[in-house]
Short mmCIF file of C-alpha atoms in Angstrom, two decimals:
data_model
loop_
_atom_site.label_atom_id
_atom_site.label_comp_id
_atom_site.label_asym_id
_atom_site.label_seq_id
_atom_site.Cartn_x
_atom_site.Cartn_y
_atom_site.Cartn_z
CA UNK A 1335 7.60 -254.33 -127.78
CA UNK A 1336 8.51 -253.54 -123.78
CA UNK A 1337 6.67 -250.53 -122.00
CA UNK A 1338 7.03 -247.21 -123.45
CA UNK A 1339 8.05 -245.82 -120.43
CA UNK A 1340 10.63 -247.69 -118.96
CA UNK A 1341 13.22 -247.04 -115.82
CA UNK A 1342 15.72 -244.78 -116.67
CA UNK A 1343 19.12 -245.25 -114.95
CA UNK A 1344 21.50 -242.83 -114.02
CA UNK A 1345 24.62 -244.37 -115.96
CA UNK A 1346 24.65 -246.99 -118.31
CA UNK A 1347 27.18 -249.78 -117.26
CA UNK A 1348 30.59 -248.13 -116.67
CA UNK A 1349 32.78 -250.64 -116.45
CA UNK A 1350 33.81 -251.52 -119.30
CA UNK A 1351 32.33 -254.87 -119.56
CA UNK A 1352 31.75 -256.21 -123.35
CA UNK A 1353 28.93 -258.11 -121.90
CA UNK A 1354 27.17 -254.47 -120.94
CA UNK A 1355 28.01 -252.90 -124.52
CA UNK A 1356 24.71 -251.90 -126.61
CA UNK A 1357 26.34 -254.42 -128.83
CA UNK A 1358 26.69 -256.98 -127.15
CA UNK A 1359 23.17 -256.46 -125.92
CA UNK A 1360 22.16 -256.26 -129.70
CA UNK A 1361 23.70 -259.79 -130.55
CA UNK A 1362 21.17 -260.99 -128.64
CA UNK A 1363 18.39 -259.73 -131.01
CA UNK A 1364 19.86 -262.33 -133.11
CA UNK A 1365 17.82 -265.46 -133.55
CA UNK A 1366 17.01 -265.33 -130.49
CA UNK A 1367 13.29 -266.63 -128.97
CA UNK A 1368 11.13 -263.87 -127.97
CA UNK A 1369 11.44 -264.16 -124.46
CA UNK A 1370 15.19 -264.05 -124.45
CA UNK A 1371 15.18 -261.17 -126.08
CA UNK A 1372 13.08 -259.28 -124.19
CA UNK A 1373 15.56 -258.34 -121.61
CA UNK A 1374 18.07 -256.58 -124.13
CA UNK A 1375 14.66 -254.81 -125.57
CA UNK A 1376 14.45 -253.44 -122.29
CA UNK A 1377 17.98 -252.42 -121.31
CA UNK A 1378 18.54 -250.32 -124.92
CA UNK A 1379 15.39 -248.83 -124.84
CA UNK A 1380 16.25 -247.80 -120.63
CA UNK A 1381 19.54 -246.57 -121.80
CA UNK A 1382 18.54 -244.59 -124.87
CA UNK A 1383 14.54 -243.69 -123.94
CA UNK A 1384 14.58 -240.59 -122.74
CA UNK A 1385 17.11 -238.47 -124.87
CA UNK A 1386 15.02 -240.20 -128.03
CA UNK A 1387 11.50 -238.73 -126.36
CA UNK A 1388 13.13 -235.56 -125.56
CA UNK A 1389 13.70 -235.20 -129.50
CA UNK A 1390 10.51 -236.65 -130.56
CA UNK A 1391 8.63 -233.68 -128.57
CA UNK A 1392 11.06 -231.29 -130.09
CA UNK A 1393 10.58 -232.55 -134.22
CA UNK A 1394 6.68 -232.50 -133.18
CA UNK A 1395 6.71 -229.11 -131.00
CA UNK A 1396 4.70 -230.57 -128.97
CA UNK A 1397 4.54 -232.87 -125.70
CA UNK A 1398 1.36 -234.73 -126.35
CA UNK A 1399 0.88 -238.96 -126.70
CA UNK A 1400 2.19 -238.53 -130.22
CA UNK A 1401 6.05 -238.19 -129.11
CA UNK A 1402 5.72 -241.31 -127.49
CA UNK A 1403 4.15 -243.08 -130.69
CA UNK A 1404 7.19 -241.55 -133.00
CA UNK A 1405 9.51 -242.23 -129.68
CA UNK A 1406 8.28 -245.89 -130.16
CA UNK A 1407 8.13 -246.20 -133.93
CA UNK A 1408 11.58 -245.60 -133.88
CA UNK A 1409 12.92 -247.94 -131.41
CA UNK A 1410 10.73 -250.50 -133.49
CA UNK A 1411 12.54 -249.35 -136.73
CA UNK A 1412 15.94 -249.60 -135.18
CA UNK A 1413 15.72 -252.93 -133.38
CA UNK A 1414 14.64 -254.78 -136.16
CA UNK A 1415 17.36 -254.04 -138.23
CA UNK A 1416 19.85 -254.61 -134.94
CA UNK A 1417 17.80 -258.04 -135.10
CA UNK A 1418 18.60 -258.55 -138.78
CA UNK A 1419 22.72 -258.11 -137.91
CA UNK A 1420 22.92 -254.41 -137.92
CA UNK A 1421 25.66 -253.21 -135.58
CA UNK A 1422 24.40 -251.39 -132.60
CA UNK A 1423 27.59 -248.96 -131.72
CA UNK A 1424 26.75 -245.40 -131.29
CA UNK A 1425 23.02 -245.89 -131.11
CA UNK A 1426 21.85 -242.96 -129.89
CA UNK A 1427 22.55 -240.33 -132.71
CA UNK A 1428 21.18 -242.47 -134.55
CA UNK A 1429 17.81 -243.50 -133.07
CA UNK A 1430 17.45 -239.85 -132.72
CA UNK A 1431 17.59 -239.73 -136.94
CA UNK A 1432 15.33 -242.38 -136.74
CA UNK A 1433 12.86 -239.70 -134.77
CA UNK A 1434 13.53 -237.14 -137.43
CA UNK A 1435 12.69 -239.97 -140.34
CA UNK A 1436 9.49 -240.93 -138.74
CA UNK A 1437 8.33 -237.69 -138.08
CA UNK A 1438 9.15 -236.35 -141.71
CA UNK A 1439 7.05 -239.14 -143.60
CA UNK A 1440 4.47 -239.52 -141.46
CA UNK A 1441 3.80 -235.70 -142.04
CA UNK A 1442 4.09 -236.42 -145.24
CA UNK A 1443 1.31 -238.94 -145.61
CA UNK A 1444 -2.13 -237.53 -145.79
CA UNK A 1445 -3.73 -239.85 -143.90
CA UNK A 1446 -1.52 -240.36 -141.09
CA UNK A 1447 -1.86 -236.05 -140.03
CA UNK A 1448 -5.19 -236.78 -141.03
CA UNK A 1449 -5.92 -238.65 -137.23
CA UNK A 1450 -2.47 -236.85 -135.69
CA UNK A 1451 -2.92 -232.91 -136.23
CA UNK A 1452 0.02 -232.42 -133.88
CA UNK A 1453 2.05 -233.47 -137.10
CA UNK A 1454 0.83 -230.72 -139.07
CA UNK A 1455 2.16 -227.47 -137.38
CA UNK A 1456 4.81 -225.48 -139.13
CA UNK A 1457 7.41 -225.52 -136.26
CA UNK A 1458 7.26 -229.44 -136.26
CA UNK A 1459 6.18 -232.45 -138.98
CA UNK A 1460 4.75 -229.58 -141.43
CA UNK A 1461 7.86 -227.38 -141.69
CA UNK A 1462 9.77 -230.44 -141.71
CA UNK A 1463 8.43 -232.06 -144.76
CA UNK A 1464 8.64 -228.55 -146.41
CA UNK A 1465 12.17 -228.48 -146.01
CA UNK A 1466 14.49 -229.44 -148.82
CA UNK A 1467 17.11 -230.62 -147.00
CA UNK A 1468 16.90 -230.92 -143.26
CA UNK A 1469 21.09 -230.97 -143.31
CA UNK A 1470 22.25 -227.19 -143.13
CA UNK A 1471 24.58 -226.17 -146.19
CA UNK A 1472 26.95 -224.40 -143.57
CA UNK A 1473 27.35 -228.39 -142.45
CA UNK A 1474 27.53 -230.20 -145.08
CA UNK A 1475 31.61 -231.02 -144.81
CA UNK A 1476 31.01 -232.26 -140.92
CA UNK A 1477 27.51 -234.35 -141.59
CA UNK A 1478 30.06 -236.11 -144.38
CA UNK A 1479 32.53 -236.30 -141.84
CA UNK A 1480 31.35 -237.89 -138.62
CA UNK A 1481 29.34 -240.06 -141.15
CA UNK A 1482 32.51 -241.28 -142.40
CA UNK A 1483 34.13 -242.35 -138.75
CA UNK A 1484 34.50 -245.42 -137.36
CA UNK A 1485 31.01 -246.37 -134.89
CA UNK A 1486 33.32 -246.27 -131.45
CA UNK A 1487 34.29 -242.48 -132.77
CA UNK A 1488 30.87 -241.69 -133.39
CA UNK A 1489 30.26 -242.60 -129.93
CA UNK A 1490 32.45 -241.47 -128.00
CA UNK A 1491 32.03 -237.64 -129.82
CA UNK A 1492 27.98 -237.53 -129.60
CA UNK A 1493 28.13 -238.93 -125.66
CA UNK A 1494 31.16 -236.65 -124.83
CA UNK A 1495 29.93 -233.20 -127.05
CA UNK A 1496 27.20 -233.45 -127.41
CA UNK A 1497 25.43 -235.61 -124.46
CA UNK A 1498 28.46 -233.39 -122.83
CA UNK A 1499 28.39 -236.92 -120.70
CA UNK A 1500 31.56 -238.04 -118.40
CA UNK A 1501 33.63 -240.30 -121.05
CA UNK A 1502 32.64 -243.55 -118.36
CA UNK A 1503 29.27 -243.45 -120.41
CA UNK A 1504 30.17 -243.90 -123.28
CA UNK A 1505 32.89 -246.18 -122.55
CA UNK A 1506 30.26 -248.61 -120.77
CA UNK A 1507 27.93 -248.41 -124.32
CA UNK A 1508 30.85 -249.34 -126.19
CA UNK A 1509 32.19 -252.21 -124.00
CA UNK A 1510 36.10 -250.49 -123.69
CA UNK A 1511 37.57 -249.18 -120.00
CA UNK A 1512 37.24 -245.42 -119.84
CA UNK A 1513 41.32 -245.07 -119.76
CA UNK A 1514 41.41 -246.33 -123.50
CA UNK A 1515 38.32 -244.15 -124.49
CA UNK A 1516 40.21 -240.95 -123.58
CA UNK A 1517 42.92 -242.01 -125.73
CA UNK A 1518 40.16 -242.83 -128.66
CA UNK A 1519 38.38 -239.87 -127.77
CA UNK A 1520 41.63 -237.93 -129.08
CA UNK A 1521 42.09 -239.55 -131.87
CA UNK A 1522 39.03 -239.70 -133.00
CA UNK A 1523 38.55 -235.81 -133.10
CA UNK A 1524 41.49 -235.67 -134.86
CA UNK A 1525 39.84 -237.82 -137.30
CA UNK A 1526 37.02 -235.31 -137.67
CA UNK A 1527 38.50 -232.55 -138.25
CA UNK A 1528 40.46 -234.37 -140.98
CA UNK A 1529 37.30 -235.44 -142.20
CA UNK A 1530 36.04 -232.58 -142.74
CA UNK A 1531 39.26 -231.01 -144.63
CA UNK A 1532 39.21 -233.73 -147.03
CA UNK A 1533 35.56 -233.53 -147.55
CA UNK A 1534 36.19 -229.82 -148.61
CA UNK A 1535 38.74 -230.62 -150.69
CA UNK A 1536 36.31 -233.35 -152.23
CA UNK A 1537 33.25 -231.46 -152.21
CA UNK A 1538 34.91 -228.12 -153.48
CA UNK A 1539 33.31 -226.80 -156.69
CA UNK A 1540 35.87 -224.95 -158.14
CA UNK A 1541 39.88 -225.54 -158.31
CA UNK A 1542 39.93 -222.67 -156.32
CA UNK A 1543 38.57 -224.04 -153.67
CA UNK A 1544 40.54 -227.35 -153.37
CA UNK A 1545 43.71 -225.00 -153.76
CA UNK A 1546 42.91 -223.10 -150.77
CA UNK A 1547 42.00 -226.36 -149.07
CA UNK A 1548 45.40 -226.59 -146.00
CA UNK A 1549 46.13 -222.73 -146.47
CA UNK A 1550 42.34 -222.57 -145.23
CA UNK A 1551 42.99 -225.56 -142.53
CA UNK A 1552 46.93 -225.24 -141.34
CA UNK A 1553 46.06 -221.13 -139.93
CA UNK A 1554 43.05 -221.94 -137.89
CA UNK A 1555 44.46 -225.42 -136.40
CA UNK A 1556 47.71 -223.60 -134.77
CA UNK A 1557 45.45 -219.93 -134.27
CA UNK A 1558 47.43 -217.64 -136.76
CA UNK A 1559 46.41 -214.97 -139.40
CA UNK A 1560 45.05 -216.60 -142.89
CA UNK A 1561 47.08 -214.79 -146.00
CA UNK A 1562 45.59 -211.69 -147.55
CA UNK A 1563 44.72 -213.95 -150.85
CA UNK A 1564 43.05 -216.43 -148.84
CA UNK A 1565 40.51 -213.84 -146.75
CA UNK A 1566 40.13 -212.73 -150.19
CA UNK A 1567 39.05 -215.92 -151.56
CA UNK A 1568 36.63 -216.19 -148.64
CA UNK A 1569 34.94 -213.11 -149.09
CA UNK A 1570 33.55 -214.04 -152.31
CA UNK A 1571 33.43 -217.95 -151.86
CA UNK A 1572 30.21 -218.61 -149.86
CA UNK A 1573 31.69 -223.08 -150.08
CA UNK A 1574 35.07 -221.59 -147.89
CA UNK A 1575 33.24 -219.71 -145.62
CA UNK A 1576 31.68 -222.67 -144.42
CA UNK A 1577 34.22 -224.76 -144.41
CA UNK A 1578 36.43 -222.26 -142.36
CA UNK A 1579 33.00 -221.72 -140.20
CA UNK A 1580 33.36 -225.69 -139.44
CA UNK A 1581 37.16 -225.78 -138.78
CA UNK A 1582 37.07 -223.06 -136.70
CA UNK A 1583 34.37 -225.13 -134.21
CA UNK A 1584 37.85 -228.00 -133.52
CA UNK A 1585 39.18 -224.74 -131.17
CA UNK A 1586 36.74 -224.64 -129.10
CA UNK A 1587 33.85 -227.15 -128.25
CA UNK A 1588 32.29 -229.79 -131.18
CA UNK A 1589 28.68 -230.68 -129.70
CA UNK A 1590 26.98 -227.63 -131.61
CA UNK A 1591 29.16 -228.83 -134.41
CA UNK A 1592 28.36 -232.53 -134.50
CA UNK A 1593 24.60 -232.14 -133.52
CA UNK A 1594 23.40 -229.69 -136.34
CA UNK A 1595 25.68 -231.54 -138.79
CA UNK A 1596 24.39 -235.13 -137.50
CA UNK A 1597 20.26 -233.74 -136.96
CA UNK A 1598 19.76 -230.62 -138.38
CA UNK A 1599 16.41 -229.93 -137.33
CA UNK A 1600 15.82 -228.80 -133.83
CA UNK A 1601 19.49 -229.38 -132.93
CA UNK A 1602 19.85 -226.31 -130.65
CA UNK A 1603 17.23 -227.18 -128.74
CA UNK A 1604 18.43 -230.43 -128.23
CA UNK A 1605 21.77 -229.41 -126.97
CA UNK A 1606 19.85 -226.91 -124.74
CA UNK A 1607 17.36 -229.72 -123.68
CA UNK A 1608 20.47 -232.11 -122.19
CA UNK A 1609 20.50 -232.92 -118.45
CA UNK A 1610 24.58 -233.02 -118.50
CA UNK A 1611 25.66 -230.10 -120.52
CA UNK A 1612 27.56 -227.94 -118.57
CA UNK A 1613 27.14 -223.85 -118.42
CA UNK A 1614 26.61 -222.08 -122.55
CA UNK A 1615 30.67 -221.29 -123.90
CA UNK A 1616 32.06 -224.32 -121.37
CA UNK A 1617 34.03 -227.44 -122.15
CA UNK A 1618 31.83 -230.29 -121.61
CA UNK A 1619 31.76 -232.33 -118.41
CA UNK A 1620 34.24 -235.56 -119.00
CA UNK A 1621 35.50 -233.78 -122.47
CA UNK A 1622 39.50 -232.83 -123.11
CA UNK A 1623 40.22 -229.37 -122.93
CA UNK A 1624 40.52 -227.78 -126.60
CA UNK A 1625 42.76 -225.57 -127.36
CA UNK A 1626 42.13 -221.79 -127.06
CA UNK A 1627 43.51 -218.75 -127.59
CA UNK A 1628 45.17 -216.69 -124.75
CA UNK A 1629 42.45 -214.49 -123.85
CA UNK A 1630 40.11 -217.99 -123.31
CA UNK A 1631 37.92 -217.95 -126.28
CA UNK A 1632 38.36 -220.14 -129.37
CA UNK A 1633 40.10 -218.72 -132.31
CA UNK A 1634 37.75 -216.78 -134.68
CA UNK A 1635 39.30 -216.28 -137.60
CA UNK A 1636 35.60 -215.63 -139.60
CA UNK A 1637 35.18 -212.19 -137.76
CA UNK A 1638 38.41 -210.95 -139.79
CA UNK A 1639 37.17 -211.75 -143.49
CA UNK A 1640 35.80 -208.87 -145.14
CA UNK A 1641 32.57 -209.20 -146.63
CA UNK A 1642 31.23 -210.47 -149.90
CA UNK A 1643 32.42 -207.83 -152.13
CA UNK A 1644 34.69 -206.25 -150.61
CA UNK A 1645 38.24 -205.79 -151.73
CA UNK A 1646 41.02 -206.56 -148.82
CA UNK A 1647 43.36 -202.93 -150.02
CA UNK A 1648 45.86 -203.76 -152.19
CA UNK A 1649 44.46 -207.00 -152.76
CA UNK A 1650 43.63 -208.22 -156.46
CA UNK A 1651 40.12 -209.04 -156.83
CA UNK A 1652 40.89 -212.64 -157.11
CA UNK A 1653 44.51 -214.16 -156.79
CA UNK A 1654 44.01 -216.90 -158.79
CA UNK A 1655 42.31 -215.04 -161.78
CA UNK A 1656 45.52 -212.61 -161.00
CA UNK A 1657 47.33 -216.09 -161.36
CA UNK A 1658 45.57 -217.51 -164.35
CA UNK A 1659 45.63 -213.75 -166.19
CA UNK A 1660 49.73 -213.38 -166.41
CA UNK A 1661 50.64 -213.15 -169.06
CA UNK A 1662 53.11 -216.00 -170.54
CA UNK A 1663 55.32 -213.78 -171.78
CA UNK A 1664 56.40 -212.69 -167.96
CA UNK A 1665 57.87 -216.91 -167.93
CA UNK A 1666 60.95 -215.17 -169.20
CA UNK A 1667 62.08 -213.44 -166.19
CA UNK A 1668 62.34 -217.00 -164.87
CA UNK A 1669 66.15 -218.85 -164.85
CA UNK A 1670 65.19 -221.80 -165.23
CA UNK A 1671 67.95 -223.84 -164.44
CA UNK A 1672 69.87 -221.75 -161.55
CA UNK A 1673 72.30 -223.71 -158.58
CA UNK A 1674 73.42 -222.75 -155.43
CA UNK A 1675 76.85 -222.37 -155.25
CA UNK A 1676 78.22 -220.84 -152.61
CA UNK A 1677 81.36 -221.48 -150.29
CA UNK A 1678 81.15 -219.98 -147.20
CA UNK A 1679 84.13 -217.59 -146.14
CA UNK A 1680 87.93 -218.42 -147.44
CA UNK A 1681 86.82 -221.35 -149.45
CA UNK A 1682 86.02 -223.77 -147.33
CA UNK A 1683 82.80 -225.57 -146.66
CA UNK A 1684 80.92 -225.49 -143.23
CA UNK A 1685 82.57 -228.22 -141.34
CA UNK A 1686 79.27 -230.62 -140.48
CA UNK A 1687 81.44 -231.53 -137.78
CA UNK A 1688 81.15 -228.08 -136.41
CA UNK A 1689 77.40 -227.75 -136.35
CA UNK A 1690 76.09 -226.44 -132.95
CA UNK A 1691 72.47 -227.97 -133.09
CA UNK A 1692 71.33 -231.68 -133.40
CA UNK A 1693 68.73 -232.79 -135.76
CA UNK A 1694 65.95 -231.86 -135.34
CA UNK A 1695 65.46 -228.02 -135.57
CA UNK A 1696 67.37 -224.80 -134.01
CA UNK A 1697 66.43 -226.05 -130.37
CA UNK A 1698 68.83 -227.93 -129.25
CA UNK A 1699 71.43 -226.01 -126.62
CA UNK A 1700 74.17 -224.40 -128.06
CA UNK A 1701 77.06 -226.32 -127.77
CA UNK A 1702 76.41 -229.66 -128.58
CA UNK A 1703 77.91 -230.92 -131.42
CA UNK A 1704 75.49 -232.45 -133.87
CA UNK A 1705 75.69 -235.77 -135.37
CA UNK A 1706 77.20 -236.40 -138.68
CA UNK A 1707 73.80 -236.47 -141.05
CA UNK A 1708 73.42 -239.41 -143.61
CA UNK A 1709 75.87 -240.41 -146.13
CA UNK A 1710 78.35 -237.35 -145.42
CA UNK A 1711 81.28 -239.31 -143.23
CA UNK A 1712 82.11 -236.04 -141.47
CA UNK A 1713 83.81 -234.88 -144.66
CA UNK A 1714 83.81 -231.31 -145.39
CA UNK A 1715 80.32 -229.55 -146.98
CA UNK A 1716 79.96 -230.39 -150.46
CA UNK A 1717 79.56 -227.07 -152.37
CA UNK A 1718 75.95 -226.11 -152.93
CA UNK A 1719 74.75 -226.86 -149.60
CA UNK A 1720 73.71 -224.14 -147.69
CA UNK A 1721 70.76 -222.19 -145.38
CA UNK A 1722 68.10 -220.57 -146.93
CA UNK A 1723 67.15 -217.54 -144.67
CA UNK A 1724 63.88 -215.51 -145.67
CA UNK A 1725 64.28 -212.02 -147.08
CA UNK A 1726 61.64 -210.32 -145.32
CA UNK A 1727 61.55 -212.26 -142.19
CA UNK A 1728 65.08 -212.44 -141.04
CA UNK A 1729 64.60 -216.60 -140.61
CA UNK A 1730 65.63 -219.63 -142.13
CA UNK A 1731 64.30 -222.29 -143.91
CA UNK A 1732 63.51 -225.27 -141.35
CA UNK A 1733 61.44 -228.52 -140.47
CA UNK A 1734 59.25 -229.08 -138.19
CA UNK A 1735 60.13 -231.80 -135.77
CA UNK A 1736 62.19 -234.65 -137.00
CA UNK A 1737 63.80 -234.91 -140.84
CA UNK A 1738 61.16 -237.55 -142.61
CA UNK A 1739 58.41 -237.85 -145.30
CA UNK A 1740 55.60 -235.84 -144.14
CA UNK A 1741 57.23 -233.41 -141.67
CA UNK A 1742 56.29 -229.84 -142.97
CA UNK A 1743 58.85 -227.08 -143.60
CA UNK A 1744 58.72 -223.97 -141.43
CA UNK A 1745 60.43 -220.34 -140.22
CA UNK A 1746 62.84 -220.98 -137.24
CA UNK A 1747 65.94 -218.34 -135.97
CA UNK A 1748 68.89 -219.53 -137.89
CA UNK A 1749 71.40 -222.28 -136.29
CA UNK A 1750 73.82 -224.65 -137.76
CA UNK A 1751 71.13 -227.31 -137.40
CA UNK A 1752 71.19 -229.85 -139.81
CA UNK A 1753 67.51 -229.20 -140.48
CA UNK A 1754 68.28 -226.23 -141.83
CA UNK A 1755 70.90 -227.30 -144.31
CA UNK A 1756 69.77 -227.70 -147.68
CA UNK A 1757 71.38 -228.70 -151.09
CA UNK A 1758 70.20 -226.97 -154.71
CA UNK A 1759 70.85 -229.64 -157.12
CA UNK A 1760 71.19 -229.50 -160.85
CA UNK A 1761 67.83 -230.43 -161.96
CA UNK A 1762 66.04 -228.51 -159.57
CA UNK A 1763 65.84 -231.05 -156.49
CA UNK A 1764 66.13 -228.63 -152.97
CA UNK A 1765 67.25 -231.50 -151.01
CA UNK A 1766 67.38 -231.83 -147.65
CA UNK A 1767 70.96 -232.78 -146.09
CA UNK A 1768 69.29 -234.19 -142.87
CA UNK A 1769 67.67 -237.07 -144.99
CA UNK A 1770 69.20 -237.02 -148.43
CA UNK A 1771 66.36 -238.83 -149.76
CA UNK A 1772 63.82 -236.18 -149.12
CA UNK A 1773 63.30 -232.92 -151.18
CA UNK A 1774 61.21 -230.02 -150.07
CA UNK A 1775 57.68 -230.93 -152.05
CA UNK A 1776 55.00 -228.33 -152.42
CA UNK A 1777 52.06 -229.73 -153.92
CA UNK A 1778 51.01 -233.20 -152.56
CA UNK A 1779 49.85 -231.07 -149.18
CA UNK A 1780 47.52 -228.47 -151.44
CA UNK A 1781 50.34 -225.99 -151.27
CA UNK A 1782 51.21 -226.30 -147.71
CA UNK A 1783 55.34 -227.39 -147.99
CA UNK A 1784 55.96 -230.64 -146.44
CA UNK A 1785 59.27 -233.15 -146.85
CA UNK A 1786 58.93 -236.20 -149.58
CA UNK A 1787 60.61 -238.65 -151.29
CA UNK A 1788 63.12 -237.11 -154.37
CA UNK A 1789 62.03 -237.91 -157.42
CA UNK A 1790 63.66 -238.48 -160.89
CA UNK A 1791 63.08 -236.58 -163.78
CA UNK A 1792 60.59 -238.19 -165.73
CA UNK A 1793 58.88 -239.76 -162.56
CA UNK A 1794 54.98 -238.54 -162.78
CA UNK A 1795 55.47 -236.20 -159.72
CA UNK A 1796 58.90 -234.69 -160.61
CA UNK A 1797 57.72 -231.40 -160.85
CA UNK A 1798 56.51 -231.35 -157.11
CA UNK A 1799 59.76 -231.71 -155.60
CA UNK A 1800 61.52 -229.21 -158.23
CA UNK A 1801 62.10 -225.01 -158.42
CA UNK A 1802 63.35 -222.86 -160.56
CA UNK A 1803 65.30 -220.01 -159.12
CA UNK A 1804 65.02 -216.35 -160.03
CA UNK A 1805 67.61 -213.87 -159.82
CA UNK A 1806 65.36 -212.04 -157.02
CA UNK A 1807 66.08 -215.52 -155.02
CA UNK A 1808 62.86 -216.74 -155.95
CA UNK A 1809 61.72 -220.19 -155.50
CA UNK A 1810 59.40 -220.90 -157.89
CA UNK A 1811 57.38 -224.50 -158.23
CA UNK A 1812 57.64 -226.20 -161.68
CA UNK A 1813 54.29 -227.73 -161.03
CA UNK A 1814 53.13 -224.14 -161.58
CA UNK A 1815 55.86 -221.47 -161.50
CA UNK A 1816 53.34 -218.55 -161.16
CA UNK A 1817 53.56 -219.86 -157.59
CA UNK A 1818 56.80 -219.05 -154.90
CA UNK A 1819 57.26 -219.88 -151.84
CA UNK A 1820 56.76 -218.42 -148.95
CA UNK A 1821 55.75 -218.16 -145.12
CA UNK A 1822 51.93 -217.77 -143.67
CA UNK A 1823 53.81 -214.80 -141.48
CA UNK A 1824 57.58 -213.76 -141.04
CA UNK A 1825 57.24 -215.53 -137.06
CA UNK A 1826 59.22 -217.78 -135.94
CA UNK A 1827 57.46 -221.50 -136.42
CA UNK A 1828 54.93 -219.85 -139.67
CA UNK A 1829 54.81 -222.58 -141.87
CA UNK A 1830 55.92 -222.07 -145.40
CA UNK A 1831 53.82 -222.88 -148.53
CA UNK A 1832 53.15 -221.26 -151.96
CA UNK A 1833 51.14 -218.47 -152.71
CA UNK A 1834 50.42 -216.27 -156.26
CA UNK A 1835 54.28 -214.86 -156.93
CA UNK A 1836 54.18 -210.89 -156.10
CA UNK A 1837 57.82 -210.65 -156.13
CA UNK A 1838 57.92 -209.28 -152.28
CA UNK A 1839 60.57 -209.49 -149.80
CA UNK A 1840 58.44 -212.27 -148.48
CA UNK A 1841 59.33 -215.27 -151.15
CA UNK A 1842 62.57 -213.82 -151.59
CA UNK A 1843 65.22 -216.29 -150.32
CA UNK A 1844 69.49 -215.78 -149.58
CA UNK A 1845 72.01 -218.48 -149.55
CA UNK A 1846 73.17 -218.43 -145.59
CA UNK A 1847 76.72 -220.40 -145.19
CA UNK A 1848 77.27 -221.31 -140.91
CA UNK A 1849 81.17 -221.01 -141.06
CA UNK A 1850 83.45 -221.86 -138.04
CA UNK A 1851 86.54 -220.43 -136.70
CA UNK A 1852 89.60 -222.74 -135.87
CA UNK A 1853 89.07 -223.47 -132.35
CA UNK A 1854 85.12 -222.61 -131.68
CA UNK A 1855 82.07 -224.26 -132.15
CA UNK A 1856 79.87 -221.10 -133.19
CA UNK A 1857 78.34 -219.88 -135.41
CA UNK A 1858 78.21 -216.35 -137.79
CA UNK A 1859 74.96 -216.00 -136.77
CA UNK A 1860 72.57 -213.55 -138.98
CA UNK A 1861 75.64 -212.23 -140.04
CA UNK A 1862 76.37 -215.17 -142.20
CA UNK A 1863 73.84 -213.82 -145.15
CA UNK A 1864 76.06 -213.91 -148.27
CA UNK A 1865 73.44 -212.29 -150.55
CA UNK A 1866 70.97 -213.25 -152.77
CA UNK A 1867 71.40 -216.77 -154.58
CA UNK A 1868 73.87 -217.00 -157.10
CA UNK A 1869 74.09 -218.93 -160.82
CA UNK A 1870 75.84 -221.37 -161.28
CA UNK A 1871 77.87 -219.61 -164.13
CA UNK A 1872 78.62 -215.78 -161.81
#
């Protein structure tokens, strides 16, 4: 074993040469004579020794010689596994975990702790031995998500977020160029967040927690307000409060979240020990800029969540309890199959060729004639084609970006865009005119409304894309008719979601045509509202 104090270079190789990566050095340990592998061992230890030794001191609450012993043992443990064929990608966090496990194991062995008193400190080995789990309860989702990432993603996130090193450092350790590493770092952040959302859904202790999965993630991601019933659920559910806290870190720096989820024990002290960390509260050097609110600080939605046991004024004790407790007799107020049969004034439908916006929403400049949507061939609008205007917001149902499977629905200023044109059919499908193969799906993305493939009535997921209309203009998803389509806020660009039906104007929709006059390409705008959605026989 090489000396435990090899020289530490200022930085590992930064040229992206695969021959200098940790993995290429580890390959030299496999099936090679001891003399040939010594060079690789020395380089690996030189790169990672100081950080690993720093964490050993933290775990032991001591800077005595025993920290050198623990560090050497951790390297020996990992190097043996690398020699047997394990990958060396993202080696730093694995070495740190080897330190933590070594201290815990040695402190649990009376023979070892008897001759090494430093293992018996309450702030060190003895405390670690007594801990039920070294992963904090409020970091379980992040720990699961991080460990499920590819090795390169873990390496990039660890060295830029936790170590606060320039992107050239993990690029050199991984054998890729800095430009490629920067692109992959952004992808790694997205993968990490999606992994946390997935873990929240997979580990959810109740059906309620799974139901609120996306309704919790989307507002935090976009900096909006949580729905009142989501806030009420968080006030009552510690599991989801922890999930919200973990997701909230993605709007600022990820260093603390990653360190606490991977190491647990001594994570904050390790962060403070890193020589390359920038001043507290600032983004790490070399890391991409994170989304922040206008004031410069990260989004902190948890501050608006009432304390456990405290009700939100005007809200039921539990929105899902209300959902379960609604009497079956209330279904009598539903009109099972209603049809939008509205024509524009004068008896003619809106002419597709007269639209003033192109496919993609209301951002197209006025006066631009949109292309003919699929399957219309420039024919007049068929009966039943309409915009849907939200009564409370006075905004129309639109599609975020291009009309394609998976695109989310949103509120937008009403226009003649094809993405705001819908056709409610006899079988309950709410079909997009921009792409007639797609319908509104309120179930696939855990209550966040997106575009999905239209399904036959006998298909397994038929009810996910079908709705019943009430006389109040509510759209009730057939997979759960005690819910209704609404928006997260009354502002443009607000997401469309489903929530417990409450009869409010936020859940009421009106048909809204876009008629044109001869020689004009202008729409009628807000004055086109034609009243509540009508019954087929009205």
